[in-house]
PDB file of C-alpha atoms in Angstrom:
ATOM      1  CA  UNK A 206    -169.879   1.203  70.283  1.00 49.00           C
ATOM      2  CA  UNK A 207    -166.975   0.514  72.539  1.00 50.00           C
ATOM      3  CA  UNK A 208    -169.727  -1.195  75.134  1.00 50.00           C
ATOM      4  CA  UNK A 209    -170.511  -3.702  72.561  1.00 53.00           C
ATOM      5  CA  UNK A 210    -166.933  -4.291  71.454  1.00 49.00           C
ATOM      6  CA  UNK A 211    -166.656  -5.107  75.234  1.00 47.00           C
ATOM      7  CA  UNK A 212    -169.467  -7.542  75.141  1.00 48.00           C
ATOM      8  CA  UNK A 213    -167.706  -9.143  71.944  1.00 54.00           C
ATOM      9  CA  UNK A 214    -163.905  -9.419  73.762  1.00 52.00           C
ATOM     10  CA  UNK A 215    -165.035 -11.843  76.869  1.00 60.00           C
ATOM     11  CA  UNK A 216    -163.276 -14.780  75.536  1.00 72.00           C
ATOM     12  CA  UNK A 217    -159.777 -15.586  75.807  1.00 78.00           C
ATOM     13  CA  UNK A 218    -159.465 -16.400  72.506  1.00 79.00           C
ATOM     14  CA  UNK A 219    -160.685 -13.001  71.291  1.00 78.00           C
ATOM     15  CA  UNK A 220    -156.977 -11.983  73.546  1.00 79.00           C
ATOM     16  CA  UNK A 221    -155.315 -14.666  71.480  1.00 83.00           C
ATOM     17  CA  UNK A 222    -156.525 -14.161  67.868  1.00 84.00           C
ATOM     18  CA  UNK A 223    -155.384 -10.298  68.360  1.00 83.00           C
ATOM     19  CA  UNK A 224    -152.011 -11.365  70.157  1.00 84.00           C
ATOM     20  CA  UNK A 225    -151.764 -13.481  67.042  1.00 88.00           C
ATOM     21  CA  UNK A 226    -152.171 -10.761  64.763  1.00 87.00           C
ATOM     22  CA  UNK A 227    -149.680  -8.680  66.571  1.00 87.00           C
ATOM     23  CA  UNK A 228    -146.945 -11.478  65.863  1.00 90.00           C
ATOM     24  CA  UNK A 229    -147.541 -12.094  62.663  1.00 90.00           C
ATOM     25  CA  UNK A 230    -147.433  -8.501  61.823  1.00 90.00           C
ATOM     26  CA  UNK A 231    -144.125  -8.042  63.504  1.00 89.00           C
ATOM     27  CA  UNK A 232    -142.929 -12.045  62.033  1.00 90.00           C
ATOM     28  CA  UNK A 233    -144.112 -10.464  58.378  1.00 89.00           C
ATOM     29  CA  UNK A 234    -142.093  -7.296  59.072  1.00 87.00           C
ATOM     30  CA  UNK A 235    -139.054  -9.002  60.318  1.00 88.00           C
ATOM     31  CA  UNK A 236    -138.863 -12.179  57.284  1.00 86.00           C
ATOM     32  CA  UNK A 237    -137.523 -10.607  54.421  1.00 89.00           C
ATOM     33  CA  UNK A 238    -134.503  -9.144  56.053  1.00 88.00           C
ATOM     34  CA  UNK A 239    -132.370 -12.064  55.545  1.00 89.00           C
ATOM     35  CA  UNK A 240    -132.989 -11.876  51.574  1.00 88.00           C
ATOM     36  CA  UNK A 241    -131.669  -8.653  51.251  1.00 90.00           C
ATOM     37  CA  UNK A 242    -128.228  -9.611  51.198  1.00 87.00           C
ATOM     38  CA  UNK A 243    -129.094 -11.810  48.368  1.00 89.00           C
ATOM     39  CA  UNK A 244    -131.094  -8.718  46.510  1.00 91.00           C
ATOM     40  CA  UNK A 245    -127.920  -6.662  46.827  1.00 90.00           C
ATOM     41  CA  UNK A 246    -125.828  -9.277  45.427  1.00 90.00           C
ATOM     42  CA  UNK A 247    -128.061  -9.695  42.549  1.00 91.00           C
ATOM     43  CA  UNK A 248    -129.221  -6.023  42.075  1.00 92.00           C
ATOM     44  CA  UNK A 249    -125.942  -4.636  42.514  1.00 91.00           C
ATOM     45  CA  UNK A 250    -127.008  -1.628  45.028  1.00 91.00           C
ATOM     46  CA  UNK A 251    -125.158  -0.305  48.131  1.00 91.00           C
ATOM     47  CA  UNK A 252    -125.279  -0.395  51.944  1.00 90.00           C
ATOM     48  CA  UNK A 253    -127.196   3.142  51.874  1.00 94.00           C
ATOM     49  CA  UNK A 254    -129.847   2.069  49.292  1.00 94.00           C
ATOM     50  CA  UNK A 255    -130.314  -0.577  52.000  1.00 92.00           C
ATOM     51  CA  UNK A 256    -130.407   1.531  54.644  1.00 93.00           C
ATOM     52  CA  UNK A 257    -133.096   3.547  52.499  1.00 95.00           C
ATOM     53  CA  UNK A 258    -135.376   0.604  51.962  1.00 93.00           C
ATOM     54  CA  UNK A 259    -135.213  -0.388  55.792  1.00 92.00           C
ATOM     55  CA  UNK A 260    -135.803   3.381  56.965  1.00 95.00           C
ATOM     56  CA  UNK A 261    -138.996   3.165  54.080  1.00 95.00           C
ATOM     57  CA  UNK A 262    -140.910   0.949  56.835  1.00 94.00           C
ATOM     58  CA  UNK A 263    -140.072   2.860  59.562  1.00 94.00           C
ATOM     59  CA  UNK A 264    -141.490   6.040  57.727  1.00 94.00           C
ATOM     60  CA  UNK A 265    -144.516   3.758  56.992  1.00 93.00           C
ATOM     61  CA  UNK A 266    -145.220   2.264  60.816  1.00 93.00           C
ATOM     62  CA  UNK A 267    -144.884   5.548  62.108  1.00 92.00           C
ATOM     63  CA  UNK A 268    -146.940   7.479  59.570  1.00 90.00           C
ATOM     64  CA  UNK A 269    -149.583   5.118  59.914  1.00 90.00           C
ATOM     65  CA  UNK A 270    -151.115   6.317  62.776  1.00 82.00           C
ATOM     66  CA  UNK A 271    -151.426   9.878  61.041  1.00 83.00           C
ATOM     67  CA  UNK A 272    -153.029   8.606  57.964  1.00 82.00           C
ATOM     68  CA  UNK A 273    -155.477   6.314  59.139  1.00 80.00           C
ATOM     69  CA  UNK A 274    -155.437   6.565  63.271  1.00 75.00           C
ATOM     70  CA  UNK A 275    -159.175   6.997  63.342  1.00 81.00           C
ATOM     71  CA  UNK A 276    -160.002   4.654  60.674  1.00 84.00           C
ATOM     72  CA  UNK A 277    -160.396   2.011  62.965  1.00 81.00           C
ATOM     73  CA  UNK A 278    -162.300   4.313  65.480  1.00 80.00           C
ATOM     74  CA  UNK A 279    -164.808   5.122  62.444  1.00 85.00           C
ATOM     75  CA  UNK A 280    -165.112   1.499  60.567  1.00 88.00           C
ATOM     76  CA  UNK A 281    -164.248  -0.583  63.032  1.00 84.00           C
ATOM     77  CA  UNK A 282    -161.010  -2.497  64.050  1.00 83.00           C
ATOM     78  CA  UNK A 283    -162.182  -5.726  62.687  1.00 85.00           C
ATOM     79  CA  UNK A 284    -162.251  -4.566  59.178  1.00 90.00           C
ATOM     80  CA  UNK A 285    -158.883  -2.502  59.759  1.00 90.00           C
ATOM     81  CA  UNK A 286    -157.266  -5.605  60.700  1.00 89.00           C
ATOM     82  CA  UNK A 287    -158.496  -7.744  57.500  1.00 91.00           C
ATOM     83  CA  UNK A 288    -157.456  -4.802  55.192  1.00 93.00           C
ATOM     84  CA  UNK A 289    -153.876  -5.077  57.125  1.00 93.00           C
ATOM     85  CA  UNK A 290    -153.291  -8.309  57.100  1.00 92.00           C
ATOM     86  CA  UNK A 291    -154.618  -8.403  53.136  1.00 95.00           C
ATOM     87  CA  UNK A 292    -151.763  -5.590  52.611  1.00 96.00           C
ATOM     88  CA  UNK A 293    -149.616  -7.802  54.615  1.00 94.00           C
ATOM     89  CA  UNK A 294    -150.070 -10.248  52.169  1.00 94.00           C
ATOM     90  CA  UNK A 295    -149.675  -8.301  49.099  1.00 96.00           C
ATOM     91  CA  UNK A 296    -145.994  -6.822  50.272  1.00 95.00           C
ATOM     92  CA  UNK A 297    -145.195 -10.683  50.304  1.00 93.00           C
ATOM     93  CA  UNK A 298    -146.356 -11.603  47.099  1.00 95.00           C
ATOM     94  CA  UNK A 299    -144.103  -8.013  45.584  1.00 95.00           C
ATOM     95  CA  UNK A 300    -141.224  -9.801  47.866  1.00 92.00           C
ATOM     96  CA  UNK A 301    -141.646 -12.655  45.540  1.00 92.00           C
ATOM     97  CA  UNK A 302    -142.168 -11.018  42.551  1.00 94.00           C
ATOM     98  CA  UNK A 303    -139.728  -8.223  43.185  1.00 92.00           C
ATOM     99  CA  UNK A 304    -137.723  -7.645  39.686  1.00 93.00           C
ATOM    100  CA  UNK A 305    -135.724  -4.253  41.182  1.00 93.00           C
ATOM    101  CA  UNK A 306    -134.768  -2.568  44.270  1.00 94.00           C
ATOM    102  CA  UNK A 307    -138.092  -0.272  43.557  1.00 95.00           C
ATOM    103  CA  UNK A 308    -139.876  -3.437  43.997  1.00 95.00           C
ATOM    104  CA  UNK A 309    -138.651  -4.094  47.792  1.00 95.00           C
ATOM    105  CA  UNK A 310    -138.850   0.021  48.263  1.00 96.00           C
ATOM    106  CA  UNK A 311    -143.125  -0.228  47.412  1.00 96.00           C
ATOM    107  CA  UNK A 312    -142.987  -3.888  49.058  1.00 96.00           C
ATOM    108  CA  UNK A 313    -141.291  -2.223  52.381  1.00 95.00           C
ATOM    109  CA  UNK A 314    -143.504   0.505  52.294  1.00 95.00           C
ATOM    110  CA  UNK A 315    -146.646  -1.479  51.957  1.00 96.00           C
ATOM    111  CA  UNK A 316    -145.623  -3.471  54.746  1.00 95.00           C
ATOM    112  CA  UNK A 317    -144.718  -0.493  57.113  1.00 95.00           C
ATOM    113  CA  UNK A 318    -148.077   0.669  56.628  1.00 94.00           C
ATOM    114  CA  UNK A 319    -150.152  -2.568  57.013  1.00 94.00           C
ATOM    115  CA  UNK A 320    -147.769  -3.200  59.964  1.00 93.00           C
ATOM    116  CA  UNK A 321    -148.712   0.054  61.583  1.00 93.00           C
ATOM    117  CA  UNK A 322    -152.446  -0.357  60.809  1.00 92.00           C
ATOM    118  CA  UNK A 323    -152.677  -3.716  61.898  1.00 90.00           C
ATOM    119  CA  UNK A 324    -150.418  -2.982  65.559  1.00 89.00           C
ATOM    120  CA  UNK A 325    -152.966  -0.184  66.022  1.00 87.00           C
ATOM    121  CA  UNK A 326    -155.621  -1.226  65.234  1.00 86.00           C
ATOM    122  CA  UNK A 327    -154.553  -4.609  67.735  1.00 83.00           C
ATOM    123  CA  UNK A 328    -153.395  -2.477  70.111  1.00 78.00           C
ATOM    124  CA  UNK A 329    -156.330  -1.014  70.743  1.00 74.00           C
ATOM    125  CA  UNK A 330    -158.762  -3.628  70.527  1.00 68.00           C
ATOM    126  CA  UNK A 331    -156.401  -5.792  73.082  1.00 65.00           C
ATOM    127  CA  UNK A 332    -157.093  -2.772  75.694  1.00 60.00           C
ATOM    128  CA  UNK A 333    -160.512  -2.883  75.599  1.00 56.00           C
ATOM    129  CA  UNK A 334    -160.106  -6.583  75.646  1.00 51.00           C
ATOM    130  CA  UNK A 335    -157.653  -6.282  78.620  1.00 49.00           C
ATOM    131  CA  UNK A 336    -160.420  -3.805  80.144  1.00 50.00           C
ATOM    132  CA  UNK A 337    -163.124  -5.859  80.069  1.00 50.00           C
ATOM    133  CA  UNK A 338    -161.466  -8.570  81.679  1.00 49.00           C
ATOM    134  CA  UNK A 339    -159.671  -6.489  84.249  1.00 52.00           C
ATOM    135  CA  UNK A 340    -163.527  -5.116  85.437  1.00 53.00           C
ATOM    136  CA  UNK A 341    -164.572  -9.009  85.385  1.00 51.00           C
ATOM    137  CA  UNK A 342    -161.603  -9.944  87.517  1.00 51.00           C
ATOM    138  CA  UNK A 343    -161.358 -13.200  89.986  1.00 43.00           C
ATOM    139  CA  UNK A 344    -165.097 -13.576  90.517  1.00 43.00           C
ATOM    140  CA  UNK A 345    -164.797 -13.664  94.193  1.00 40.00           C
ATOM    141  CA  UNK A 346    -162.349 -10.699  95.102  1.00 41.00           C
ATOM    142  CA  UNK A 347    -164.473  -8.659  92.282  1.00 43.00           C
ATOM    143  CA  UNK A 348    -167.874  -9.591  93.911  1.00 42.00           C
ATOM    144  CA  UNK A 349    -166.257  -8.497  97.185  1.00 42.00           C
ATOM    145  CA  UNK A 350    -164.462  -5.365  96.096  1.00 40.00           C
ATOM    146  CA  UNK A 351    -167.860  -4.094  94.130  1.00 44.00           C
ATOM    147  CA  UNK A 352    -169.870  -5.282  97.398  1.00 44.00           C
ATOM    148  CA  UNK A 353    -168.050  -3.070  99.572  1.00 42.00           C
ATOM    149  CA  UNK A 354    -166.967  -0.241  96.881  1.00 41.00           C
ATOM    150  CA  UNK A 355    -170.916  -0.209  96.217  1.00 44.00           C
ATOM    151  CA  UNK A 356    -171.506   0.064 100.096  1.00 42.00           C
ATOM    152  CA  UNK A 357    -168.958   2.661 100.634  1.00 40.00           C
ATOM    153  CA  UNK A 358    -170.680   4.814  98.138  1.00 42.00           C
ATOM    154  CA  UNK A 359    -173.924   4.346  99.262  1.00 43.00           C
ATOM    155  CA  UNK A 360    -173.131   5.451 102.707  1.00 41.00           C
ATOM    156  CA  UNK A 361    -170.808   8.880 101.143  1.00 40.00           C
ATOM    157  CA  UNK A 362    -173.755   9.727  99.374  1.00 42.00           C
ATOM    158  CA  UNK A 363    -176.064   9.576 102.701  1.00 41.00           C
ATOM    159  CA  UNK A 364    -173.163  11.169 103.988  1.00 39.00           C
ATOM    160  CA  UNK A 365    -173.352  14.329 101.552  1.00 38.00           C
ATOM    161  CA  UNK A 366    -177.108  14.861 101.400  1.00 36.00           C
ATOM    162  CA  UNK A 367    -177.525  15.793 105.033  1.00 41.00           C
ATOM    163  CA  UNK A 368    -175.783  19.194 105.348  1.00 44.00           C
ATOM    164  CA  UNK A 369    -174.343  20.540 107.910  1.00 48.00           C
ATOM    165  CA  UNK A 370    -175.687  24.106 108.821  1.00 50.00           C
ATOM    166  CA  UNK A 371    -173.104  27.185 108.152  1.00 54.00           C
ATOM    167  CA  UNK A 372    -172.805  29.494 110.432  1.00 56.00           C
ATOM    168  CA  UNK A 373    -175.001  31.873 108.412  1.00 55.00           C
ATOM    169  CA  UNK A 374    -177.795  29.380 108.891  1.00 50.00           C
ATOM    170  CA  UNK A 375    -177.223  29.196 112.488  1.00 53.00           C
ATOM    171  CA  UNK A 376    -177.194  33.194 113.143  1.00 56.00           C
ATOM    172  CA  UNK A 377    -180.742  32.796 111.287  1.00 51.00           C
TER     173      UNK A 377
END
């Protein structure tokens, strides 16, 4: 699975559509805080109700990776990402619609947890991205390296399967 995942990341675009989705993750996360000030003038509620719905998508980024860490091991990341960036979307839209300060607390929470699925799942995929490309290298100080990594291991295996006679042997 992760070998064809590898064959899938070659292109540097496949590193700059997940880059993408890392920024507009953490662009998502980070736009509603200047409206708050605004919702607390409206809403009437206080600095630590505040507080509370800011600390609601840290609970939810950092929870995410107990809840569904594997999920993009099992499904795939691709469809981990959509679903995020869906949820993404739906925190907006309660942003917009938001009639109460429960409103931004399930809006905030929604978006800690799409934020953490979608920086996972990202995060992850990038590696193997940044893996595949690391092994491909500069074509001619890769072809090099391999040439002489492939030689030098060659010549330690002819190395270890003539063996030298113990002492026991040589008593024989």
């Amino acid at each position: 699975n992760i070998r064809r995942m590898e064959r899938r990341l070659r292109s540097p675009v496949d590193f700059a559509l997940v880059s993408g989705i890392i920024a507009l993750a953490l662009f998502a996360s980070a736009t509603p805080s200047p409206l708050y000030a605004d919702y607390a003038a409206d809403w009437n509620f206080s600095t630590p109700v505040l507080t509370a719905v800011y600390a609601i998508y840290a609970i939810g980024v950092l929870m995410t990776p107990l809840l569904i860490g594997r999920l993009s091991d099992e499904i795939g990341r691709r469809p981990v990402l959509i679903a995020a960036l869906g949820a993404l979307l739906v925190a907006t839209v309660l942003y917009m619609a938001a009639q109460s300060v429960v409103w931004l607390f399930a809006a905030r929470g929604l978006q800690g947890l799409a934020t953490g699925a979608a920086l996972a799942a990202a995060a992850r995929r990038c590696s193997i991205c940044t893996r595949a490309a690391t092994r491909r290298g500069s074509a001619s100080s890769t072809v090099s390296a391999r040439r002489s990594a492939s030689a030098s291991a060659r010549s330690s295996r002819r190395c270890s399967c003539r063996r030298r006679p113990t002492r026991a042997s040589r008593r024989s």
